[in-house]
mmCIF file of C-alpha atoms in Angstrom:
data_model
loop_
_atom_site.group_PDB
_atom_site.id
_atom_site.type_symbol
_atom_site.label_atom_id
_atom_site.label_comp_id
_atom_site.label_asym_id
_atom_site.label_seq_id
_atom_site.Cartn_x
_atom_site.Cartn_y
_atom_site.Cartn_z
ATOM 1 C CA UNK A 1207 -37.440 -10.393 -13.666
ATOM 2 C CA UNK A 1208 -33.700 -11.311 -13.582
ATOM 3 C CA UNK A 1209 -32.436 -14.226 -11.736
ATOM 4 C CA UNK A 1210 -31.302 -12.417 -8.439
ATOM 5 C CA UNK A 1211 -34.788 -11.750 -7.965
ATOM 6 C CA UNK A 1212 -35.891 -14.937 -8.333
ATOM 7 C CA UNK A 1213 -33.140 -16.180 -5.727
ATOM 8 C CA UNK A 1214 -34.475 -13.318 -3.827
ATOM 9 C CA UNK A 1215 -37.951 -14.518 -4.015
ATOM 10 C CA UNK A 1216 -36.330 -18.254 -2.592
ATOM 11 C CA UNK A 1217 -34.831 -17.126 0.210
ATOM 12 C CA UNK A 1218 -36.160 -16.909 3.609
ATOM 13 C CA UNK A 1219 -35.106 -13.647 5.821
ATOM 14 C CA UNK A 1220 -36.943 -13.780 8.864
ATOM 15 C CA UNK A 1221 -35.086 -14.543 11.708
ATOM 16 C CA UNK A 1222 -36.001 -17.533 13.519
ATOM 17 C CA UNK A 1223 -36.665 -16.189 17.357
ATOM 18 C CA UNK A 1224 -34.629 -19.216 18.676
ATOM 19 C CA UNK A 1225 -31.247 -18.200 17.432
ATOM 20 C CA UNK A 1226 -30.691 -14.300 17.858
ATOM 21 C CA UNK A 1227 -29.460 -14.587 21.367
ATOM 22 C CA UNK A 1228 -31.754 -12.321 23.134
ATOM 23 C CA UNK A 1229 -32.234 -12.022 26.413
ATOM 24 C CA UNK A 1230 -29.309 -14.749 27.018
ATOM 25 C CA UNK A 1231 -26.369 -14.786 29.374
ATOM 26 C CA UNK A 1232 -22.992 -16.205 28.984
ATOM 27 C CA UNK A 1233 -21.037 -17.251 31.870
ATOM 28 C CA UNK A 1234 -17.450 -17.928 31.466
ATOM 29 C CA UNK A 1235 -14.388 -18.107 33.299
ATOM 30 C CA UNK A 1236 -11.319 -15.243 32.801
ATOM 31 C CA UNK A 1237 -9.220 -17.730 31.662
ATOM 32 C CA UNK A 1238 -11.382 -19.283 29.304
ATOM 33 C CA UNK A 1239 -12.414 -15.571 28.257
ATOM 34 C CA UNK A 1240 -8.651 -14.418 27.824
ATOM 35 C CA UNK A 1241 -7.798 -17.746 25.946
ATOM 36 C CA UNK A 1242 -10.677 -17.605 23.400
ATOM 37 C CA UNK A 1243 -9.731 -13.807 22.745
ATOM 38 C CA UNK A 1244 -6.066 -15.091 22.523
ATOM 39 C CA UNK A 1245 -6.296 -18.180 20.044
ATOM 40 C CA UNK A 1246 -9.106 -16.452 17.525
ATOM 41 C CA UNK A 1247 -6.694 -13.277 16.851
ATOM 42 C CA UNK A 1248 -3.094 -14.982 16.546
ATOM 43 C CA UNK A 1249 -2.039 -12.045 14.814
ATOM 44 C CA UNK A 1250 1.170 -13.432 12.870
ATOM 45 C CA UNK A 1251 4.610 -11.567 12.377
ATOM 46 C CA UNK A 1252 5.207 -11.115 8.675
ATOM 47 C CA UNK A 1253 8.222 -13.035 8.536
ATOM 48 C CA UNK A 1254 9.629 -15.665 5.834
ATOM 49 C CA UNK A 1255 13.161 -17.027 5.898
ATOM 50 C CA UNK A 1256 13.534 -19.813 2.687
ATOM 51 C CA UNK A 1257 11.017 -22.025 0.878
ATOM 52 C CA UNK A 1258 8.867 -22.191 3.241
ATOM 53 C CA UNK A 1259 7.607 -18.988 3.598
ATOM 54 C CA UNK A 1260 6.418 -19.786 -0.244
ATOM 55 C CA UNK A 1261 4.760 -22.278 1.581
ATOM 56 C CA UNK A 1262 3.271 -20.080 4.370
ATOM 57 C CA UNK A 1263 2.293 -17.363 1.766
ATOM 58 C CA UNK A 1264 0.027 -20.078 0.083
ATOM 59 C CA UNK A 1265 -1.241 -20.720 3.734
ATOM 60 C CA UNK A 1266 -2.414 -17.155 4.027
ATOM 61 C CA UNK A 1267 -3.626 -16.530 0.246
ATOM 62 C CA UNK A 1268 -7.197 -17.817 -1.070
ATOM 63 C CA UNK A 1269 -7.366 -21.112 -1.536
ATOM 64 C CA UNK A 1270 -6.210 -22.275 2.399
ATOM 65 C CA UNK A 1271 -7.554 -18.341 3.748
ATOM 66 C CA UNK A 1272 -5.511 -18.503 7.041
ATOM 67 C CA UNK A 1273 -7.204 -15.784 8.273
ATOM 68 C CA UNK A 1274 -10.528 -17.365 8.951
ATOM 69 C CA UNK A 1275 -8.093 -18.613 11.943
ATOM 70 C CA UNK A 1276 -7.859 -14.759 12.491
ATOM 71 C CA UNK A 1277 -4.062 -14.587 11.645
ATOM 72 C CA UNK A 1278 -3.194 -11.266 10.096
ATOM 73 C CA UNK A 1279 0.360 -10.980 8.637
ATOM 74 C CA UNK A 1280 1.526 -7.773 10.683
ATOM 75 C CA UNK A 1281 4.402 -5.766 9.439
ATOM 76 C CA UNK A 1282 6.013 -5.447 13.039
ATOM 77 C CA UNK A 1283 6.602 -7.324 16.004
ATOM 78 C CA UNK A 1284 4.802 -5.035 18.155
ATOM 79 C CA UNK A 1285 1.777 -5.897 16.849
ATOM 80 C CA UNK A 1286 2.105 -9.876 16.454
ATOM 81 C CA UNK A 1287 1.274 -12.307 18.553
ATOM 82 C CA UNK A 1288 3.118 -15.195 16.923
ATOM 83 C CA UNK A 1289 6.103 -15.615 14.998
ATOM 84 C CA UNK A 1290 6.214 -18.452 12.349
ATOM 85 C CA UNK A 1291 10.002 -19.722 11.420
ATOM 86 C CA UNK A 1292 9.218 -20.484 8.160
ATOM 87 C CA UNK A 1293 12.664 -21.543 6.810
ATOM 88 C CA UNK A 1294 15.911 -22.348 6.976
ATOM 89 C CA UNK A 1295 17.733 -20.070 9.964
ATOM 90 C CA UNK A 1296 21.390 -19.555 9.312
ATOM 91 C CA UNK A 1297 23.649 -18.184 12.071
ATOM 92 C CA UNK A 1298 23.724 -14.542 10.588
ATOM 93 C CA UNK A 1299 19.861 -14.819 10.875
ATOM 94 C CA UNK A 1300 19.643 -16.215 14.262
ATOM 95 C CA UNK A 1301 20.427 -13.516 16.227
ATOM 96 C CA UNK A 1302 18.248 -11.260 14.310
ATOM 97 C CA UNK A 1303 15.292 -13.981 14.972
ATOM 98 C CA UNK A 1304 16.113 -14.005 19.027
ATOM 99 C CA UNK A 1305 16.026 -9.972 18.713
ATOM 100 C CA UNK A 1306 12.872 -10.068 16.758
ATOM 101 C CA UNK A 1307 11.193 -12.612 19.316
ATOM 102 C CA UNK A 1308 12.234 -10.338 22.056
ATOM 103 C CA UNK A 1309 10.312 -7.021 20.591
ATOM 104 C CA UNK A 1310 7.402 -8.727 20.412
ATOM 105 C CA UNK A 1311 4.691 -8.573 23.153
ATOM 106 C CA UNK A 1312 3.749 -11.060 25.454
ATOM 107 C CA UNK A 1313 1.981 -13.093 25.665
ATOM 108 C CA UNK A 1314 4.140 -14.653 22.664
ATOM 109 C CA UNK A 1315 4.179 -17.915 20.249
ATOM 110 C CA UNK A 1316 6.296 -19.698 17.959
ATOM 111 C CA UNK A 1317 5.559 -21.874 15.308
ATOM 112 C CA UNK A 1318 8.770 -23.699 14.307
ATOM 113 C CA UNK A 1319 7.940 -24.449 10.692
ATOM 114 C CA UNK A 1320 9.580 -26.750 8.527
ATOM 115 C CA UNK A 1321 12.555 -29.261 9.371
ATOM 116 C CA UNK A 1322 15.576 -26.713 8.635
ATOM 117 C CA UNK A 1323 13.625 -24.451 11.643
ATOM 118 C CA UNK A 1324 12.879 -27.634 13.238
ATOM 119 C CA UNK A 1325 16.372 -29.488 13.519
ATOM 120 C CA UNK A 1326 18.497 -27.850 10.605
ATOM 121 C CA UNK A 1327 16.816 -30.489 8.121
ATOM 122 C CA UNK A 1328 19.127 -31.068 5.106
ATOM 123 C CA UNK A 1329 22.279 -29.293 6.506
ATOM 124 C CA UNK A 1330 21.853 -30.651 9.729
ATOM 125 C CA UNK A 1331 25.374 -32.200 9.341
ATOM 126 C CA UNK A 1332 27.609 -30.027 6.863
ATOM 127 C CA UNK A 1333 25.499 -26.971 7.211
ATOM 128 C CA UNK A 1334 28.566 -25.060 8.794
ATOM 129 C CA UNK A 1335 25.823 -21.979 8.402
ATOM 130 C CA UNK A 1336 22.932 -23.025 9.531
ATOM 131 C CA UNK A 1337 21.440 -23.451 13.210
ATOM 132 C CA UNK A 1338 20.217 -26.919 14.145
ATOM 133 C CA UNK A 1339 17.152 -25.734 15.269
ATOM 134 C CA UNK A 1340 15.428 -22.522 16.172
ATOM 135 C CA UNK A 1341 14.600 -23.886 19.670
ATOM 136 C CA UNK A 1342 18.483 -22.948 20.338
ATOM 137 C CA UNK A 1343 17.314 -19.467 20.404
ATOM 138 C CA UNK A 1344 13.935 -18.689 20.576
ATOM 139 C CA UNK A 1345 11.269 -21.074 22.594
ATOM 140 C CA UNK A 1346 9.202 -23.169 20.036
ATOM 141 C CA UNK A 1347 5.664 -24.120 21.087
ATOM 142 C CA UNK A 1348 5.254 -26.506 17.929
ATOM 143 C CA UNK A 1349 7.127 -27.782 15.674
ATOM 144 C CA UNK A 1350 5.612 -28.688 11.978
ATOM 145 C CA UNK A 1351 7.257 -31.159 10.484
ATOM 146 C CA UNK A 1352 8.290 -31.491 6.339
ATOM 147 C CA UNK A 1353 10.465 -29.966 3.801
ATOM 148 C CA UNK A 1354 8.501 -27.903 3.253
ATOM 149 C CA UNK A 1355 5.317 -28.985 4.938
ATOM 150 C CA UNK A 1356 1.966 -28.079 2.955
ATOM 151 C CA UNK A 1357 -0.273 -25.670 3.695
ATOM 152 C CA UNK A 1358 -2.641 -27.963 5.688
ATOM 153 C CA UNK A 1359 0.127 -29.355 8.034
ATOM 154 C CA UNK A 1360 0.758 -25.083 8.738
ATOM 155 C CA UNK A 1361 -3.063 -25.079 9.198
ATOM 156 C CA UNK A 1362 -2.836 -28.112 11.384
ATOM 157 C CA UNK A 1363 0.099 -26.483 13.546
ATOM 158 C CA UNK A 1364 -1.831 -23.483 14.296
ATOM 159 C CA UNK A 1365 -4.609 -25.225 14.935
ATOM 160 C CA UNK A 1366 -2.533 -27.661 18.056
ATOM 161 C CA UNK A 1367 -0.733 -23.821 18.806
ATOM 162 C CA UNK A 1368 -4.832 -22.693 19.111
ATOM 163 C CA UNK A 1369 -5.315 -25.840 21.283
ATOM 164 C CA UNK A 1370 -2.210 -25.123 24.073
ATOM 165 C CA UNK A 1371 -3.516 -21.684 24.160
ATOM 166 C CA UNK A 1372 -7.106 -22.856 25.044
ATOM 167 C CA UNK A 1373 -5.199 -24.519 27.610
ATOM 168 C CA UNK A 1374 -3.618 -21.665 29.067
ATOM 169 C CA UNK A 1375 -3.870 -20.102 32.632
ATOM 170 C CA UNK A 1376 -3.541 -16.470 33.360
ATOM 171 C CA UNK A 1377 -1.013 -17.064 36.151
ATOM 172 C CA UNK A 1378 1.055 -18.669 33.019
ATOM 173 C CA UNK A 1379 1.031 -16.132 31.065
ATOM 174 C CA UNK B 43 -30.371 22.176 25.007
ATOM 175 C CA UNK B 44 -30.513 19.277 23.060
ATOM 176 C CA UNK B 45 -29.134 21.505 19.172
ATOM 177 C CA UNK B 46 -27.156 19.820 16.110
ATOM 178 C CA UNK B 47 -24.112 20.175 18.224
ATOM 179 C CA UNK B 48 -25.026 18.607 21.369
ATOM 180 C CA UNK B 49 -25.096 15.442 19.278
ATOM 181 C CA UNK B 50 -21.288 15.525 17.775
ATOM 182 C CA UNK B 51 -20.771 16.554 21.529
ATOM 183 C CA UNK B 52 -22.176 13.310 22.620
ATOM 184 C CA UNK B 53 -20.216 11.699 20.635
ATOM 185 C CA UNK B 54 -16.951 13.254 21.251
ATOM 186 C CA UNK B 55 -18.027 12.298 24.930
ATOM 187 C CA UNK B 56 -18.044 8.722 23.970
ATOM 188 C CA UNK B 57 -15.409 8.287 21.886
ATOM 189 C CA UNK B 58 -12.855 9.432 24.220
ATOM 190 C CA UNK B 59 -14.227 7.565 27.336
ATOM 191 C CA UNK B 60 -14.377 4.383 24.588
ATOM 192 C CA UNK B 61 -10.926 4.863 23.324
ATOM 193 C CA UNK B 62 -9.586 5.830 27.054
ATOM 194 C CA UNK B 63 -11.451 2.483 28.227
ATOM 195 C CA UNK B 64 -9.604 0.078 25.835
ATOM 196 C CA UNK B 65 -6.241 1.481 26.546
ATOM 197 C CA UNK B 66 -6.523 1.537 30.446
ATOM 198 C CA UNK B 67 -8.293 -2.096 30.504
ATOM 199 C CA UNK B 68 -5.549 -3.065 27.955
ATOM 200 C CA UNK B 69 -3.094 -1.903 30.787
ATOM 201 C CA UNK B 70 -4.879 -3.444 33.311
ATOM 202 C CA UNK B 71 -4.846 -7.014 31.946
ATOM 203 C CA UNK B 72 -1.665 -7.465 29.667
ATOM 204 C CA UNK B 73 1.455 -9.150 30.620
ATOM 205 C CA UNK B 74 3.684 -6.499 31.163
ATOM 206 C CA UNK B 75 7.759 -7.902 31.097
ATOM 207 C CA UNK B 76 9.481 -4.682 29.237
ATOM 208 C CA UNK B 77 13.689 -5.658 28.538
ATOM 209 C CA UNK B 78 16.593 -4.172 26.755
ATOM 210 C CA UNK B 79 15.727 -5.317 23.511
ATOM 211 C CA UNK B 80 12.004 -4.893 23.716
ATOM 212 C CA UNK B 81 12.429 -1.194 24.524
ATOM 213 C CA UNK B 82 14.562 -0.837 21.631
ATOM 214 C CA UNK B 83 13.699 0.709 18.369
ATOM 215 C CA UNK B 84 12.269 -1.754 15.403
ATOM 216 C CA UNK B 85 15.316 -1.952 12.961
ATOM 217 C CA UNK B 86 14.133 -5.446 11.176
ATOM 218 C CA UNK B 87 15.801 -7.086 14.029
ATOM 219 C CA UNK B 88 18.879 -4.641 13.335
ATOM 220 C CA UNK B 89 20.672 -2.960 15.789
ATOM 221 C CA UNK B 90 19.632 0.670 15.803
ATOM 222 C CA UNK B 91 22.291 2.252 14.775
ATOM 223 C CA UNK B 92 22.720 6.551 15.288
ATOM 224 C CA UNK B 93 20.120 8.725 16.071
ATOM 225 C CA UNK B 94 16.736 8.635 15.052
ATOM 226 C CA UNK B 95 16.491 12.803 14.932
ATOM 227 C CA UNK B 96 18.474 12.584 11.348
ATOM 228 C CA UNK B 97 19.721 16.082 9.517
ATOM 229 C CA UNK B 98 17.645 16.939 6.658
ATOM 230 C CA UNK B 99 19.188 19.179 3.690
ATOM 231 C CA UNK B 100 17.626 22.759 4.237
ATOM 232 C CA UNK B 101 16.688 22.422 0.244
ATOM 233 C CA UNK B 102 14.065 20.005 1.014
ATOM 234 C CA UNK B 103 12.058 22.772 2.238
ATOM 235 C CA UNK B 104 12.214 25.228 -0.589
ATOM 236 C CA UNK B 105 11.451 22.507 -3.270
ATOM 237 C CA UNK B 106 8.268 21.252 -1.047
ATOM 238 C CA UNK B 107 7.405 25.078 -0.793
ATOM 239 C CA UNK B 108 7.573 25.356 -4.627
ATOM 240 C CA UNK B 109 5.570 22.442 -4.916
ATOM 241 C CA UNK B 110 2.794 23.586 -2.666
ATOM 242 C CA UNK B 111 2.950 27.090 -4.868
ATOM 243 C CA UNK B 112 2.222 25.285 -8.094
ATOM 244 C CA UNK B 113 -0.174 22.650 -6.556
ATOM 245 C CA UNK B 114 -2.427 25.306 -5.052
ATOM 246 C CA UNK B 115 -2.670 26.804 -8.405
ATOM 247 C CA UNK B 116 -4.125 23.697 -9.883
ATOM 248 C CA UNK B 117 -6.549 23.042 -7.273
ATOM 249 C CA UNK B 118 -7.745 26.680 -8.282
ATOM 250 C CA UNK B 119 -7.392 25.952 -11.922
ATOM 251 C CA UNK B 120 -10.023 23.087 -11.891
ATOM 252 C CA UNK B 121 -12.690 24.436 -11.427
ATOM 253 C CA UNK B 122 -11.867 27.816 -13.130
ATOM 254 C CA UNK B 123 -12.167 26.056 -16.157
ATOM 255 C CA UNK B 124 -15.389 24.280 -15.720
ATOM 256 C CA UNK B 125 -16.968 28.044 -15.169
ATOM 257 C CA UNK B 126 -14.902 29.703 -17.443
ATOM 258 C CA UNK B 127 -17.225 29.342 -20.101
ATOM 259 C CA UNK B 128 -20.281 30.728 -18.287
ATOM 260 C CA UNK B 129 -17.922 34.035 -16.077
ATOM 261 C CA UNK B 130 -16.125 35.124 -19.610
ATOM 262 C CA UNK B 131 -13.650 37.902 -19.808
ATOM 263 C CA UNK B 132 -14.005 38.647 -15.861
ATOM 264 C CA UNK B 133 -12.548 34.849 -14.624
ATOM 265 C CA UNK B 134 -9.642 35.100 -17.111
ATOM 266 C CA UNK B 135 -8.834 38.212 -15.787
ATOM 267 C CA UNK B 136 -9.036 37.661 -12.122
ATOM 268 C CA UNK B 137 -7.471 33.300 -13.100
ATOM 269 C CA UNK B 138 -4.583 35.936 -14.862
ATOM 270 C CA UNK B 139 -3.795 38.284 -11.988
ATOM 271 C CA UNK B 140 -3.537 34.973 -9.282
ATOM 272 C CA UNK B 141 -1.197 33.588 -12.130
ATOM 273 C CA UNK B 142 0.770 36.274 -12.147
ATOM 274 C CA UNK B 143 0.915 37.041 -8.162
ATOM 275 C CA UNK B 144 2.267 33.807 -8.177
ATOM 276 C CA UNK B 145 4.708 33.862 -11.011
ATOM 277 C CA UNK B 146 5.891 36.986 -9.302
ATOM 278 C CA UNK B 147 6.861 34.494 -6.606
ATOM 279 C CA UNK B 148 8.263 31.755 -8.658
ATOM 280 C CA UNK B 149 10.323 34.310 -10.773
ATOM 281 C CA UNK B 150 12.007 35.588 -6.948
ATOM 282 C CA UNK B 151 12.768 32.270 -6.619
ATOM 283 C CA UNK B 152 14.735 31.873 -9.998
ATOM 284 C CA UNK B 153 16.257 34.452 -9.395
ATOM 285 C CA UNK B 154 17.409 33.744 -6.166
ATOM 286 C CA UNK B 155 18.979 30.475 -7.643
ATOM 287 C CA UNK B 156 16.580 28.103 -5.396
ATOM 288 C CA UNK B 157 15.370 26.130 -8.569
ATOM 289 C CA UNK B 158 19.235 25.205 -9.197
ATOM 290 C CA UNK B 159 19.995 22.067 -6.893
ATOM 291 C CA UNK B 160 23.661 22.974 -7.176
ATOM 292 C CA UNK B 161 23.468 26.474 -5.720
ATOM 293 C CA UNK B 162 26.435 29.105 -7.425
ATOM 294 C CA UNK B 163 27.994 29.255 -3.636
ATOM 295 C CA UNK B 164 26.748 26.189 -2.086
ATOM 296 C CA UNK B 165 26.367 26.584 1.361
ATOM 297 C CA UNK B 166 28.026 22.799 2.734
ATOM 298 C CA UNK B 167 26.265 22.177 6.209
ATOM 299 C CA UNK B 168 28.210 20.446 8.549
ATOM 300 C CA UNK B 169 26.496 16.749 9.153
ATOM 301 C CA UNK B 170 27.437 14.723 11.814
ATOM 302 C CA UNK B 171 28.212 11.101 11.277
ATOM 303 C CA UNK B 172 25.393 8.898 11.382
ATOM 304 C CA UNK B 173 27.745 5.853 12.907
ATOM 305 C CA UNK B 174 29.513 6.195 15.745
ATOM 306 C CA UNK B 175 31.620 3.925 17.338
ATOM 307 C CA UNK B 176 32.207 5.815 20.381
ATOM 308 C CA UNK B 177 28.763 5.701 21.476
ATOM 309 C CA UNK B 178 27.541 2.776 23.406
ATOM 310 C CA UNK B 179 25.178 0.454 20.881
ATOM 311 C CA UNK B 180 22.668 -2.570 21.770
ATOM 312 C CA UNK B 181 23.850 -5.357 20.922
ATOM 313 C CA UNK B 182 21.490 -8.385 21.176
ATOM 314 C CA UNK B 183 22.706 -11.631 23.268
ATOM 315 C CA UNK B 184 24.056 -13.972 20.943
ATOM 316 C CA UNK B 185 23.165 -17.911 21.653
ATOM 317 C CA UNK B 186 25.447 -19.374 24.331
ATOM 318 C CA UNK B 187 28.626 -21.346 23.478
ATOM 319 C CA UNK B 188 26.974 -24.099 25.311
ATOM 320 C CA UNK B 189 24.438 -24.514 22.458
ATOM 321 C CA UNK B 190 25.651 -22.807 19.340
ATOM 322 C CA UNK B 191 26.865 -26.389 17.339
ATOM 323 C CA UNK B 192 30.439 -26.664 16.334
ATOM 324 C CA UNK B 193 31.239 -25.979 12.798
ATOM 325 C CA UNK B 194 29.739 -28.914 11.091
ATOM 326 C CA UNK B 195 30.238 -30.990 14.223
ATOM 327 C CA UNK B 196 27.057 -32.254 15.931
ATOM 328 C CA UNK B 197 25.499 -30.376 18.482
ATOM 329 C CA UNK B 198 26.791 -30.615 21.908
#
């Protein structure tokens, strides 16, 4: 008898009769409907700019699993939902950004992400290259803040991004 | 009535009346605000530049033919020689014969100099070119004056 067995032997499979939903209704509204189908698949646009995108890979790898959040790096805008500017945008870049933004579908988000997306963080004074902010282009819905911010402060962006969607009426949209 | 088929029937049925539903609720309830640069092609946030119906080299097709030749014969080879042992003289005769039907074919195209990437006369075909100026491109908006910063200046 090897050990699975024995867990086997452990575990109880019947299904309790209080908790498989039978014979139960839900009642919701359409916009609560729309925004719970909207914030649980923020399907993400596969995009990294500087360090933090090494920052926003380590997001979506293992250890912090963004995609228990249900965002999916997608390789094209068509298919994302929300773009995050993980980096530092330079003016060569930032008309490429505004162009991406644009072939994406609505409804759309942005996650500003990082302080050189944010404000143009280090080079915000003698950065002749770099854009002082992404919100010059493209509408941000939040900003995360830190150079580069950690994986949890990502998590905790998408999470406030998941909370203005919740908030969200279809005539808004 | 109810046979085998009336079940993949069924199911053909329901696919397309499942697949048909998605797309024309989709329609139904999206936001739907097409523009210039949505409509455009997906270039990496490029401008698409030239026509997307590009001119392939006419060679293409006689190397991919070639290939299919050669890869048919393997996928016949296989299993020839997992019954070869058991068939004898009569599947290395028959194996022999495709072979050479088909080396027939390879040899025409030696000889008619397709193998050669550099052909004796090379036939040049006339391609276009891919950028044109003339024709009118997209170009995305760039940010306003009003809030692109001065060069190393603060922002306005």
């Amino acid at each position: 008898m090897g050990l699975l067995d024995t867990l086997h032997d452990q575990v109880d499979y019947s299904i309790p009769n209080d908790k498989t939903g039978e014979g139960s209704v839900v009642v919701t509204s359409v916009d609560a409907l729309f925004n719970w189908a909207r914030l649980s698949s923020l399907w993400q646009m596969g995009f990294g700019l500087a360090c933090c995108a090494i920052e926003m890979m380590a997001t979506s790898a293992s250890r912090f699993d963004m995609m228990r959040f249900g965002v999916i790096p997608r390789p094209s805008p068509r298919q994302s939902d929300v773009i995050i500017i993980s980096g530092t945008v330079t003016l060569k870049m930032a008309s490429r950004i505004k162009m991406l933004y644009e072939q994406m579908p609505d409804p759309k988000y942005v996650i500003s992400m990082g302080a050189c997306a944010t404000c143009g963080g280090p080079y915000w004074e003698h950065g002749y290259h770099v854009l002082k902010g992404v919100d010059r282009v493209i509408p941000v819905d939040v900003y995360v803040p830190g150079c580069p911010p950690r994986p949890e402060a990502l998590l905790e962006g998408l999470m406030r991004l998941q909370e203005k969607v919740r908030q969200e009426t279809t005539k808004t949209v | 009535m109810i046979n085998e088929f009336s079940h993949v029937f069924a199911f053909i049925i329901l696919s397309l009346i499942f697949v048909a539903g998605g797309i024309v609720t989709n329609r139904i309830l999206r936001p739907s605000r097409p523009n210039e640069f949505k409509l455009s092609a997906y270039e990496c946030g490029e401008d698409p530049v030239g026509n997307s119906w590009l001119k392939f080299n006419n060679r293409f097709y006689v190397v991919a033919l070639i290939f299919v030749l050669f890869d048919v014969e393997m996928v016949f080879l296989f299993p020839w020689a997992l019954v070869y042992k058991e068939m004898g003289l009569i599947a290395f005769v028959e194996m022999f014969a495709f072979l050479g039907i088909l080396i027939v074919g390879f040899a025409y195209a030696w000889a008619k100099g397709d193998l050669d990437w550099v052909r004796p006369k090379p036939y040049v075909a006339k391609l276009e070119t891919l950028v044109s100026r003339d024709k009118p491109r997209l170009i995305p908006q760039k940010p306003s004056t009003q809030s692109e910063p001065a060069i190393g200046g603060q922002p306005a």
